[in-house]
PDB file of C-alpha atoms in Angstrom:
ATOM      1  CA  MET A   1      77.082 179.322  60.774  1.00  0.00           C
ATOM      2  CA  THR A   2      75.103 178.365  57.446  1.00  0.00           C
ATOM      3  CA  ARG A   3      76.720 177.126  54.334  1.00  0.00           C
ATOM      4  CA  ILE A   4      75.393 179.290  51.461  1.00  0.00           C
ATOM      5  CA  GLY A   5      75.929 179.023  47.810  1.00  0.00           C
ATOM      6  CA  PHE A   6      75.860 182.098  45.836  1.00  0.00           C
ATOM      7  CA  ILE A   7      75.460 182.204  42.389  1.00  0.00           C
ATOM      8  CA  GLY A   8      75.131 185.363  40.349  1.00  0.00           C
ATOM      9  CA  LEU A   9      77.943 188.762  41.772  1.00  0.00           C
ATOM     10  CA  GLY A  10      77.087 191.278  39.742  1.00  0.00           C
ATOM     11  CA  ASN A  11      76.057 195.107  40.989  1.00  0.00           C
ATOM     12  CA  MET A  12      73.573 193.669  43.436  1.00  0.00           C
ATOM     13  CA  GLY A  13      75.026 189.963  44.152  1.00  0.00           C
ATOM     14  CA  GLY A  14      78.318 190.877  44.925  1.00  0.00           C
ATOM     15  CA  PRO A  15      77.726 193.131  47.744  1.00  0.00           C
ATOM     16  CA  MET A  16      74.837 190.833  49.283  1.00  0.00           C
ATOM     17  CA  ALA A  17      77.428 187.986  49.411  1.00  0.00           C
ATOM     18  CA  ALA A  18      79.702 189.927  51.079  1.00  0.00           C
ATOM     19  CA  ASN A  19      77.308 190.999  53.648  1.00  0.00           C
ATOM     20  CA  LEU A  20      76.620 187.484  54.231  1.00  0.00           C
ATOM     21  CA  ALA A  21      80.410 186.622  54.430  1.00  0.00           C
ATOM     22  CA  ARG A  22      80.832 189.224  57.168  1.00  0.00           C
ATOM     23  CA  ALA A  23      77.840 187.740  59.003  1.00  0.00           C
ATOM     24  CA  GLY A  24      80.349 184.958  59.664  1.00  0.00           C
ATOM     25  CA  HIS A  25      78.321 182.675  57.251  1.00  0.00           C
ATOM     26  CA  GLY A  26      80.671 180.351  54.848  1.00  0.00           C
ATOM     27  CA  VAL A  27      79.628 181.632  51.482  1.00  0.00           C
ATOM     28  CA  GLN A  28      80.831 179.533  48.101  1.00  0.00           C
ATOM     29  CA  VAL A  29      80.442 181.695  45.193  1.00  0.00           C
ATOM     30  CA  PHE A  30      80.510 181.670  41.468  1.00  0.00           C
ATOM     31  CA  ASP A  31      80.160 184.026  38.703  1.00  0.00           C
ATOM     32  CA  LEU A  32      81.182 184.328  34.708  1.00  0.00           C
ATOM     33  CA  MET A  33      83.290 187.295  35.420  1.00  0.00           C
ATOM     34  CA  PRO A  34      86.116 186.220  37.235  1.00  0.00           C
ATOM     35  CA  GLU A  35      86.745 190.230  38.579  1.00  0.00           C
ATOM     36  CA  SER A  36      83.338 189.723  40.144  1.00  0.00           C
ATOM     37  CA  VAL A  37      84.710 186.672  42.087  1.00  0.00           C
ATOM     38  CA  ALA A  38      87.745 188.055  42.910  1.00  0.00           C
ATOM     39  CA  LYS A  39      85.910 190.827  44.609  1.00  0.00           C
ATOM     40  CA  ALA A  40      83.773 188.459  46.608  1.00  0.00           C
ATOM     41  CA  ILE A  41      87.052 186.746  47.815  1.00  0.00           C
ATOM     42  CA  ALA A  42      88.441 190.043  48.897  1.00  0.00           C
ATOM     43  CA  ALA A  43      84.930 190.184  51.346  1.00  0.00           C
ATOM     44  CA  GLY A  44      85.553 186.906  52.525  1.00  0.00           C
ATOM     45  CA  CYS A  45      83.766 184.515  50.512  1.00  0.00           C
ATOM     46  CA  ILE A  46      85.027 180.820  49.180  1.00  0.00           C
ATOM     47  CA  ALA A  47      85.472 181.005  45.233  1.00  0.00           C
ATOM     48  CA  ALA A  48      84.059 177.917  43.411  1.00  0.00           C
ATOM     49  CA  GLY A  49      85.188 176.635  39.963  1.00  0.00           C
ATOM     50  CA  ASP A  50      81.539 176.373  38.650  1.00  0.00           C
ATOM     51  CA  ALA A  51      77.857 176.656  39.495  1.00  0.00           C
ATOM     52  CA  ARG A  52      77.596 172.954  40.896  1.00  0.00           C
ATOM     53  CA  GLU A  53      80.603 173.478  43.326  1.00  0.00           C
ATOM     54  CA  ALA A  54      79.161 176.603  44.469  1.00  0.00           C
ATOM     55  CA  ILE A  55      76.059 174.451  45.585  1.00  0.00           C
ATOM     56  CA  ALA A  56      78.068 171.740  47.119  1.00  0.00           C
ATOM     57  CA  ASP A  57      77.232 170.685  50.862  1.00  0.00           C
ATOM     58  CA  CYS A  58      74.951 173.793  51.280  1.00  0.00           C
ATOM     59  CA  GLU A  59      71.772 174.261  53.025  1.00  0.00           C
ATOM     60  CA  VAL A  60      71.029 177.353  51.241  1.00  0.00           C
ATOM     61  CA  VAL A  61      71.682 178.419  47.691  1.00  0.00           C
ATOM     62  CA  ILE A  62      70.846 182.282  46.476  1.00  0.00           C
ATOM     63  CA  SER A  63      70.898 183.133  43.124  1.00  0.00           C
ATOM     64  CA  MET A  64      70.749 186.817  41.286  1.00  0.00           C
ATOM     65  CA  LEU A  65      70.730 186.652  37.515  1.00  0.00           C
ATOM     66  CA  PRO A  66      69.837 188.935  34.605  1.00  0.00           C
ATOM     67  CA  ALA A  67      66.613 187.172  33.461  1.00  0.00           C
ATOM     68  CA  GLY A  68      64.421 184.211  33.292  1.00  0.00           C
ATOM     69  CA  GLU A  69      66.075 182.341  30.899  1.00  0.00           C
ATOM     70  CA  HIS A  70      69.291 182.319  32.753  1.00  0.00           C
ATOM     71  CA  VAL A  71      67.191 181.399  36.034  1.00  0.00           C
ATOM     72  CA  ARG A  72      65.690 178.548  33.936  1.00  0.00           C
ATOM     73  CA  ALA A  73      68.863 177.388  32.448  1.00  0.00           C
ATOM     74  CA  LEU A  74      70.558 177.640  35.636  1.00  0.00           C
ATOM     75  CA  TRP A  75      67.842 175.448  37.505  1.00  0.00           C
ATOM     76  CA  LEU A  76      66.579 173.476  35.271  1.00  0.00           C
ATOM     77  CA  GLY A  77      68.903 172.793  32.749  1.00  0.00           C
ATOM     78  CA  GLY A  78      68.245 172.702  28.870  1.00  0.00           C
ATOM     79  CA  ASN A  79      70.474 175.050  26.319  1.00  0.00           C
ATOM     80  CA  GLY A  80      73.680 174.281  28.097  1.00  0.00           C
ATOM     81  CA  GLY A  81      72.218 174.844  31.497  1.00  0.00           C
ATOM     82  CA  GLN A  82      73.067 173.345  34.487  1.00  0.00           C
ATOM     83  CA  ASP A  83      70.057 171.556  36.185  1.00  0.00           C
ATOM     84  CA  LEU A  84      70.868 172.343  39.800  1.00  0.00           C
ATOM     85  CA  LEU A  85      67.585 171.304  41.443  1.00  0.00           C
ATOM     86  CA  GLY A  86      68.860 167.671  40.454  1.00  0.00           C
ATOM     87  CA  ALA A  87      72.274 168.207  42.647  1.00  0.00           C
ATOM     88  CA  LEU A  88      70.499 169.502  45.711  1.00  0.00           C
ATOM     89  CA  PRO A  89      69.829 167.187  48.530  1.00  0.00           C
ATOM     90  CA  ALA A  90      65.900 167.365  49.935  1.00  0.00           C
ATOM     91  CA  GLY A  91      64.985 170.082  52.106  1.00  0.00           C
ATOM     92  CA  ALA A  92      67.528 172.400  50.759  1.00  0.00           C
ATOM     93  CA  LEU A  93      66.189 176.209  50.305  1.00  0.00           C
ATOM     94  CA  VAL A  94      66.805 178.139  47.018  1.00  0.00           C
ATOM     95  CA  ILE A  95      65.928 181.626  47.144  1.00  0.00           C
ATOM     96  CA  ASP A  96      66.068 183.242  43.753  1.00  0.00           C
ATOM     97  CA  CYS A  97      66.514 186.890  44.040  1.00  0.00           C
ATOM     98  CA  SER A  98      66.618 187.815  40.206  1.00  0.00           C
ATOM     99  CA  THR A  99      63.843 189.924  38.942  1.00  0.00           C
ATOM    100  CA  ILE A 100      62.076 187.635  36.103  1.00  0.00           C
ATOM    101  CA  ASP A 101      58.997 186.876  34.593  1.00  0.00           C
ATOM    102  CA  VAL A 102      56.114 185.232  36.921  1.00  0.00           C
ATOM    103  CA  ALA A 103      55.927 182.000  34.394  1.00  0.00           C
ATOM    104  CA  SER A 104      59.689 181.226  35.134  1.00  0.00           C
ATOM    105  CA  ALA A 105      59.402 182.162  38.423  1.00  0.00           C
ATOM    106  CA  ARG A 106      56.488 179.541  38.960  1.00  0.00           C
ATOM    107  CA  GLN A 107      57.961 176.927  37.221  1.00  0.00           C
ATOM    108  CA  VAL A 108      61.310 176.517  38.743  1.00  0.00           C
ATOM    109  CA  GLY A 109      59.492 176.857  41.696  1.00  0.00           C
ATOM    110  CA  GLU A 110      57.108 173.730  40.985  1.00  0.00           C
ATOM    111  CA  VAL A 111      60.077 171.661  39.821  1.00  0.00           C
ATOM    112  CA  ALA A 112      62.084 172.453  43.064  1.00  0.00           C
ATOM    113  CA  ARG A 113      58.665 171.130  45.010  1.00  0.00           C
ATOM    114  CA  ALA A 114      58.711 168.114  42.835  1.00  0.00           C
ATOM    115  CA  HIS A 115      62.516 167.563  43.813  1.00  0.00           C
ATOM    116  CA  GLY A 116      61.423 168.197  47.591  1.00  0.00           C
ATOM    117  CA  ILE A 117      63.261 171.375  47.511  1.00  0.00           C
ATOM    118  CA  ARG A 118      62.185 174.495  49.359  1.00  0.00           C
ATOM    119  CA  PHE A 119      61.804 177.426  46.608  1.00  0.00           C
ATOM    120  CA  ILE A 120      60.933 181.042  46.935  1.00  0.00           C
ATOM    121  CA  ASP A 121      61.117 184.112  44.810  1.00  0.00           C
ATOM    122  CA  ALA A 122      62.563 186.911  46.535  1.00  0.00           C
ATOM    123  CA  PRO A 123      63.113 190.069  44.154  1.00  0.00           C
ATOM    124  CA  VAL A 124      64.912 192.913  45.871  1.00  0.00           C
ATOM    125  CA  SER A 125      64.756 196.463  45.854  1.00  0.00           C
ATOM    126  CA  GLY A 126      66.884 199.117  47.403  1.00  0.00           C
ATOM    127  CA  GLY A 127      69.601 199.394  44.452  1.00  0.00           C
ATOM    128  CA  VAL A 128      73.572 199.002  44.625  1.00  0.00           C
ATOM    129  CA  VAL A 129      73.666 201.266  48.072  1.00  0.00           C
ATOM    130  CA  GLY A 130      71.084 199.298  49.780  1.00  0.00           C
ATOM    131  CA  ALA A 131      72.723 195.912  48.852  1.00  0.00           C
ATOM    132  CA  SER A 132      76.055 197.626  49.663  1.00  0.00           C
ATOM    133  CA  ALA A 133      74.590 198.590  53.415  1.00  0.00           C
ATOM    134  CA  GLY A 134      72.510 195.613  53.611  1.00  0.00           C
ATOM    135  CA  THR A 135      69.291 197.482  53.492  1.00  0.00           C
ATOM    136  CA  LEU A 136      67.541 195.960  50.749  1.00  0.00           C
ATOM    137  CA  THR A 137      63.566 195.229  50.815  1.00  0.00           C
ATOM    138  CA  PHE A 138      63.271 191.707  49.799  1.00  0.00           C
ATOM    139  CA  ILE A 139      60.101 190.872  48.208  1.00  0.00           C
ATOM    140  CA  VAL A 140      58.825 187.469  48.624  1.00  0.00           C
ATOM    141  CA  GLY A 141      56.846 184.813  46.914  1.00  0.00           C
ATOM    142  CA  GLY A 142      56.235 180.978  48.125  1.00  0.00           C
ATOM    143  CA  GLU A 143      55.301 178.990  51.086  1.00  0.00           C
ATOM    144  CA  LEU A 144      54.898 181.297  54.317  1.00  0.00           C
ATOM    145  CA  ALA A 145      56.913 178.453  56.366  1.00  0.00           C
ATOM    146  CA  ASP A 146      59.518 178.847  53.669  1.00  0.00           C
ATOM    147  CA  PHE A 147      59.719 182.652  53.827  1.00  0.00           C
ATOM    148  CA  GLU A 148      60.066 182.120  57.593  1.00  0.00           C
ATOM    149  CA  ALA A 149      63.304 179.597  56.940  1.00  0.00           C
ATOM    150  CA  ALA A 150      64.757 182.209  54.774  1.00  0.00           C
ATOM    151  CA  ARG A 151      63.994 185.297  57.002  1.00  0.00           C
ATOM    152  CA  PRO A 152      67.477 185.062  59.147  1.00  0.00           C
ATOM    153  CA  ILE A 153      69.535 184.511  55.939  1.00  0.00           C
ATOM    154  CA  LEU A 154      67.898 187.372  54.463  1.00  0.00           C
ATOM    155  CA  ALA A 155      67.816 189.802  57.108  1.00  0.00           C
ATOM    156  CA  HIS A 156      71.593 190.248  57.164  1.00  0.00           C
ATOM    157  CA  MET A 157      70.920 191.714  53.348  1.00  0.00           C
ATOM    158  CA  GLY A 158      67.830 193.467  53.973  1.00  0.00           C
ATOM    159  CA  GLN A 159      66.068 195.372  56.406  1.00  0.00           C
ATOM    160  CA  ASN A 160      62.533 195.259  54.897  1.00  0.00           C
ATOM    161  CA  LEU A 161      61.108 191.747  54.633  1.00  0.00           C
ATOM    162  CA  PHE A 162      57.819 191.180  52.666  1.00  0.00           C
ATOM    163  CA  HIS A 163      56.049 187.881  52.098  1.00  0.00           C
ATOM    164  CA  ALA A 164      53.641 188.992  49.017  1.00  0.00           C
ATOM    165  CA  GLY A 165      51.764 185.665  49.026  1.00  0.00           C
ATOM    166  CA  ALA A 166      52.019 182.695  46.536  1.00  0.00           C
ATOM    167  CA  LEU A 167      54.899 181.592  44.444  1.00  0.00           C
ATOM    168  CA  GLY A 168      55.640 184.289  42.049  1.00  0.00           C
ATOM    169  CA  ALA A 169      53.759 187.025  44.255  1.00  0.00           C
ATOM    170  CA  GLY A 170      57.477 188.374  44.887  1.00  0.00           C
ATOM    171  CA  GLN A 171      57.622 189.135  41.066  1.00  0.00           C
ATOM    172  CA  ILE A 172      54.210 190.451  40.572  1.00  0.00           C
ATOM    173  CA  ALA A 173      55.085 193.249  43.589  1.00  0.00           C
ATOM    174  CA  LYS A 174      58.260 193.960  42.261  1.00  0.00           C
ATOM    175  CA  MET A 175      56.927 194.731  38.765  1.00  0.00           C
ATOM    176  CA  CYS A 176      54.311 197.212  39.962  1.00  0.00           C
ATOM    177  CA  ASN A 177      57.248 198.908  42.240  1.00  0.00           C
ATOM    178  CA  ASN A 178      59.374 199.364  39.416  1.00  0.00           C
ATOM    179  CA  MET A 179      57.190 200.379  37.230  1.00  0.00           C
ATOM    180  CA  LEU A 180      56.121 203.155  39.473  1.00  0.00           C
ATOM    181  CA  LEU A 181      59.426 203.909  39.943  1.00  0.00           C
ATOM    182  CA  ALA A 182      60.451 204.399  36.249  1.00  0.00           C
ATOM    183  CA  ILE A 183      57.304 206.745  36.221  1.00  0.00           C
ATOM    184  CA  HIS A 184      58.388 208.923  39.201  1.00  0.00           C
ATOM    185  CA  MET A 185      62.625 209.146  37.995  1.00  0.00           C
ATOM    186  CA  ALA A 186      61.063 210.141  34.408  1.00  0.00           C
ATOM    187  CA  GLY A 187      59.095 212.746  35.925  1.00  0.00           C
ATOM    188  CA  THR A 188      61.534 214.167  38.516  1.00  0.00           C
ATOM    189  CA  ALA A 189      64.019 214.282  35.434  1.00  0.00           C
ATOM    190  CA  GLU A 190      61.578 216.063  33.608  1.00  0.00           C
ATOM    191  CA  ALA A 191      60.884 218.533  36.313  1.00  0.00           C
ATOM    192  CA  LEU A 192      64.330 219.580  37.102  1.00  0.00           C
ATOM    193  CA  ALA A 193      65.320 220.201  33.390  1.00  0.00           C
ATOM    194  CA  LEU A 194      62.539 222.474  33.278  1.00  0.00           C
ATOM    195  CA  GLY A 195      63.727 224.318  36.045  1.00  0.00           C
ATOM    196  CA  VAL A 196      67.353 224.185  35.028  1.00  0.00           C
ATOM    197  CA  LYS A 197      66.252 225.914  31.699  1.00  0.00           C
ATOM    198  CA  GLU A 198      64.184 228.592  33.068  1.00  0.00           C
ATOM    199  CA  GLY A 199      67.342 229.320  35.202  1.00  0.00           C
ATOM    200  CA  LEU A 200      66.940 227.886  38.667  1.00  0.00           C
ATOM    201  CA  ASP A 201      69.448 225.821  40.741  1.00  0.00           C
ATOM    202  CA  PRO A 202      68.768 222.269  40.474  1.00  0.00           C
ATOM    203  CA  GLY A 203      69.597 221.951  44.238  1.00  0.00           C
ATOM    204  CA  VAL A 204      67.437 224.612  45.263  1.00  0.00           C
ATOM    205  CA  LEU A 205      64.878 223.038  43.462  1.00  0.00           C
ATOM    206  CA  SER A 206      65.249 219.906  44.383  1.00  0.00           C
ATOM    207  CA  THR A 207      65.045 221.051  48.142  1.00  0.00           C
ATOM    208  CA  ILE A 208      61.846 222.764  46.992  1.00  0.00           C
ATOM    209  CA  MET A 209      60.008 219.797  45.686  1.00  0.00           C
ATOM    210  CA  GLY A 210      61.546 217.141  48.549  1.00  0.00           C
ATOM    211  CA  LYS A 211      59.650 219.707  51.450  1.00  0.00           C
ATOM    212  CA  SER A 212      56.265 220.171  48.811  1.00  0.00           C
ATOM    213  CA  SER A 213      53.778 217.924  47.363  1.00  0.00           C
ATOM    214  CA  GLY A 214      56.135 216.889  44.489  1.00  0.00           C
ATOM    215  CA  ASN A 215      58.483 215.217  46.968  1.00  0.00           C
ATOM    216  CA  ASN A 216      59.385 210.887  45.952  1.00  0.00           C
ATOM    217  CA  TRP A 217      62.047 208.589  46.398  1.00  0.00           C
ATOM    218  CA  SER A 218      63.975 209.269  43.525  1.00  0.00           C
ATOM    219  CA  LEU A 219      64.171 213.200  44.424  1.00  0.00           C
ATOM    220  CA  GLU A 220      65.192 212.577  48.088  1.00  0.00           C
ATOM    221  CA  ARG A 221      67.016 209.337  47.543  1.00  0.00           C
ATOM    222  CA  TYR A 222      68.199 209.042  44.568  1.00  0.00           C
ATOM    223  CA  ASN A 223      68.374 212.463  42.536  1.00  0.00           C
ATOM    224  CA  PRO A 224      69.137 212.375  38.765  1.00  0.00           C
ATOM    225  CA  TRP A 225      71.142 215.657  38.647  1.00  0.00           C
ATOM    226  CA  PRO A 226      74.997 215.685  39.046  1.00  0.00           C
ATOM    227  CA  GLY A 227      75.907 217.874  42.079  1.00  0.00           C
ATOM    228  CA  VAL A 228      72.742 217.570  43.803  1.00  0.00           C
ATOM    229  CA  MET A 229      73.159 214.508  46.146  1.00  0.00           C
ATOM    230  CA  GLU A 230      76.444 212.638  47.020  1.00  0.00           C
ATOM    231  CA  ASN A 231      76.846 208.712  46.843  1.00  0.00           C
ATOM    232  CA  VAL A 232      73.964 208.340  43.989  1.00  0.00           C
ATOM    233  CA  PRO A 233      75.194 207.686  40.748  1.00  0.00           C
ATOM    234  CA  ALA A 234      74.505 210.830  39.232  1.00  0.00           C
ATOM    235  CA  ALA A 235      77.262 211.886  41.249  1.00  0.00           C
ATOM    236  CA  ARG A 236      79.787 209.476  39.168  1.00  0.00           C
ATOM    237  CA  HIS A 237      78.766 209.814  35.523  1.00  0.00           C
ATOM    238  CA  TYR A 238      75.821 207.530  36.486  1.00  0.00           C
ATOM    239  CA  GLN A 239      78.325 204.543  36.711  1.00  0.00           C
ATOM    240  CA  GLY A 240      77.632 201.898  39.044  1.00  0.00           C
ATOM    241  CA  GLY A 241      73.895 201.732  39.454  1.00  0.00           C
ATOM    242  CA  PHE A 242      70.625 199.958  37.873  1.00  0.00           C
ATOM    243  CA  MET A 243      71.566 200.348  34.030  1.00  0.00           C
ATOM    244  CA  THR A 244      68.880 201.583  32.044  1.00  0.00           C
ATOM    245  CA  ARG A 245      68.659 198.467  30.095  1.00  0.00           C
ATOM    246  CA  LEU A 246      67.594 196.354  32.936  1.00  0.00           C
ATOM    247  CA  MET A 247      65.128 199.088  34.104  1.00  0.00           C
ATOM    248  CA  VAL A 248      63.900 198.378  30.051  1.00  0.00           C
ATOM    249  CA  LYS A 249      63.958 194.802  30.777  1.00  0.00           C
ATOM    250  CA  ASP A 250      61.943 195.107  34.173  1.00  0.00           C
ATOM    251  CA  LEU A 251      59.526 197.513  32.316  1.00  0.00           C
ATOM    252  CA  GLY A 252      59.008 194.977  29.611  1.00  0.00           C
ATOM    253  CA  LEU A 253      58.007 192.041  32.295  1.00  0.00           C
ATOM    254  CA  ALA A 254      55.288 195.139  33.520  1.00  0.00           C
ATOM    255  CA  MET A 255      53.711 195.499  30.381  1.00  0.00           C
ATOM    256  CA  ALA A 256      53.593 191.643  29.754  1.00  0.00           C
ATOM    257  CA  LEU A 257      52.165 191.125  32.950  1.00  0.00           C
ATOM    258  CA  ALA A 258      49.324 194.165  32.454  1.00  0.00           C
ATOM    259  CA  GLU A 259      48.423 192.309  29.145  1.00  0.00           C
ATOM    260  CA  HIS A 260      48.198 189.072  30.789  1.00  0.00           C
ATOM    261  CA  ALA A 261      46.031 191.082  33.587  1.00  0.00           C
ATOM    262  CA  HIS A 262      43.791 193.142  30.872  1.00  0.00           C
ATOM    263  CA  SER A 263      45.041 196.269  33.043  1.00  0.00           C
ATOM    264  CA  ALA A 264      45.517 199.838  31.436  1.00  0.00           C
ATOM    265  CA  VAL A 265      48.863 200.967  32.390  1.00  0.00           C
ATOM    266  CA  PRO A 266      49.371 204.409  30.132  1.00  0.00           C
ATOM    267  CA  MET A 267      51.893 205.827  32.293  1.00  0.00           C
ATOM    268  CA  GLY A 268      54.022 202.654  32.812  1.00  0.00           C
ATOM    269  CA  ALA A 269      53.642 202.387  28.768  1.00  0.00           C
ATOM    270  CA  LEU A 270      55.047 205.816  28.491  1.00  0.00           C
ATOM    271  CA  ALA A 271      57.750 205.417  30.742  1.00  0.00           C
ATOM    272  CA  ARG A 272      58.906 201.921  29.141  1.00  0.00           C
ATOM    273  CA  ASN A 273      58.784 204.265  25.517  1.00  0.00           C
ATOM    274  CA  LEU A 274      60.902 206.868  27.342  1.00  0.00           C
ATOM    275  CA  PHE A 275      63.498 204.410  28.841  1.00  0.00           C
ATOM    276  CA  ASN A 276      63.515 202.234  25.757  1.00  0.00           C
ATOM    277  CA  LEU A 277      64.325 205.897  23.756  1.00  0.00           C
ATOM    278  CA  HIS A 278      67.379 206.452  26.222  1.00  0.00           C
ATOM    279  CA  ALA A 279      68.814 203.079  25.838  1.00  0.00           C
ATOM    280  CA  THR A 280      68.626 202.949  21.923  1.00  0.00           C
ATOM    281  CA  GLN A 281      70.935 206.641  22.252  1.00  0.00           C
ATOM    282  CA  GLY A 282      73.783 204.606  23.539  1.00  0.00           C
ATOM    283  CA  GLN A 283      72.785 204.773  27.232  1.00  0.00           C
ATOM    284  CA  GLU A 284      71.683 201.389  28.045  1.00  0.00           C
ATOM    285  CA  HIS A 285      74.840 200.675  30.178  1.00  0.00           C
ATOM    286  CA  LYS A 286      74.385 203.856  32.479  1.00  0.00           C
ATOM    287  CA  ASP A 287      72.341 204.083  35.491  1.00  0.00           C
ATOM    288  CA  PHE A 288      68.384 204.399  34.620  1.00  0.00           C
ATOM    289  CA  SER A 289      68.539 208.216  36.804  1.00  0.00           C
ATOM    290  CA  SER A 290      70.216 209.152  33.371  1.00  0.00           C
ATOM    291  CA  ILE A 291      67.226 209.541  32.160  1.00  0.00           C
ATOM    292  CA  VAL A 292      67.409 213.173  32.827  1.00  0.00           C
ATOM    293  CA  GLU A 293      70.011 213.493  29.875  1.00  0.00           C
ATOM    294  CA  LEU A 294      66.996 212.560  27.588  1.00  0.00           C
ATOM    295  CA  TYR A 295      65.489 216.048  28.361  1.00  0.00           C
ATOM    296  CA  LEU A 296      68.697 218.028  27.999  1.00  0.00           C
ATOM    297  CA  ASP A 297      70.992 218.926  24.952  1.00  0.00           C
ATOM    298  CA  LYS A 298      74.087 218.010  26.509  1.00  0.00           C
ATOM    299  CA  THR A 299      75.257 216.184  30.036  1.00  0.00           C
ATOM    300  CA  PRO A 300      74.443 218.329  32.974  1.00  0.00           C
ATOM    301  CA  ASP A 301      77.337 219.901  34.179  1.00  0.00           C
ATOM    302  CA  PRO A 302      77.590 219.326  38.121  1.00  0.00           C
ATOM    303  CA  SER A 303      78.672 222.625  39.167  1.00  0.00           C
ATOM    304  CA  GLN A 304      75.585 224.122  38.229  1.00  0.00           C
ATOM    305  CA  ALA A 305      74.444 222.537  41.565  1.00  0.00           C
ATOM    306  CA  GLY A 306      74.966 224.835  44.303  1.00  0.00           C
TER     307      GLY A 306
END
């Protein structure tokens, strides 16, 4: 058993911590939302009074936070932050699973190294369903030896573990992935809306495209049309998934990366505009697959799917 500190128990972090507890590890958790902590306790985790208590006597610490500013505040301090790196013993392993800007990941990693602490950036892909099922993809940046040290822990939460390269490489790969995800989700929603407006059954059209050259992950695994697929956000009014505002955030990170690299990303820029428009219409807290509503006069009726 490994004693693990886990900070950040949102839609993704909560199920991840629960899987570690189910695997037999002692998981000390903290989150600002009491209800999230309560769910983790019910799953076998141990509640901590604050972030510093959560990392006490831990060999491994995992953070899953919304943005770079939160990660910097937690690990480096400042602006009311915790400066937790100074509270960890030399040799401890920090796994940050947040999706953040590359500069923040590298900054925290370099300070950690100066403290004698191992640090990897390990953003994830697979959504809430993957977090709950323990089938996430981990995209890791950092020293190869630190990735290998983290592998047994990550394996309890994910099936696909990739070492993308040096510190920050995990974030770069994640941004590229999420930009592509946004592009094919918007395209899938657009194609389905067109077919339905012309009288096609969305379930039949999804099956046809799924067996044709238009097939993609959004269509096959995360269909945006209500009533076509079970156990996806579209089946529960777009609740409990990857919020539109977070997709907008990730696309913003991708655009900043593209500017830094002098790389043309016209489709990524268009996807960002579409999701940002959707968010500004009061949909920021819905799952990003609700982008289908942008193409319609009203929310799709699940009864339309056959």
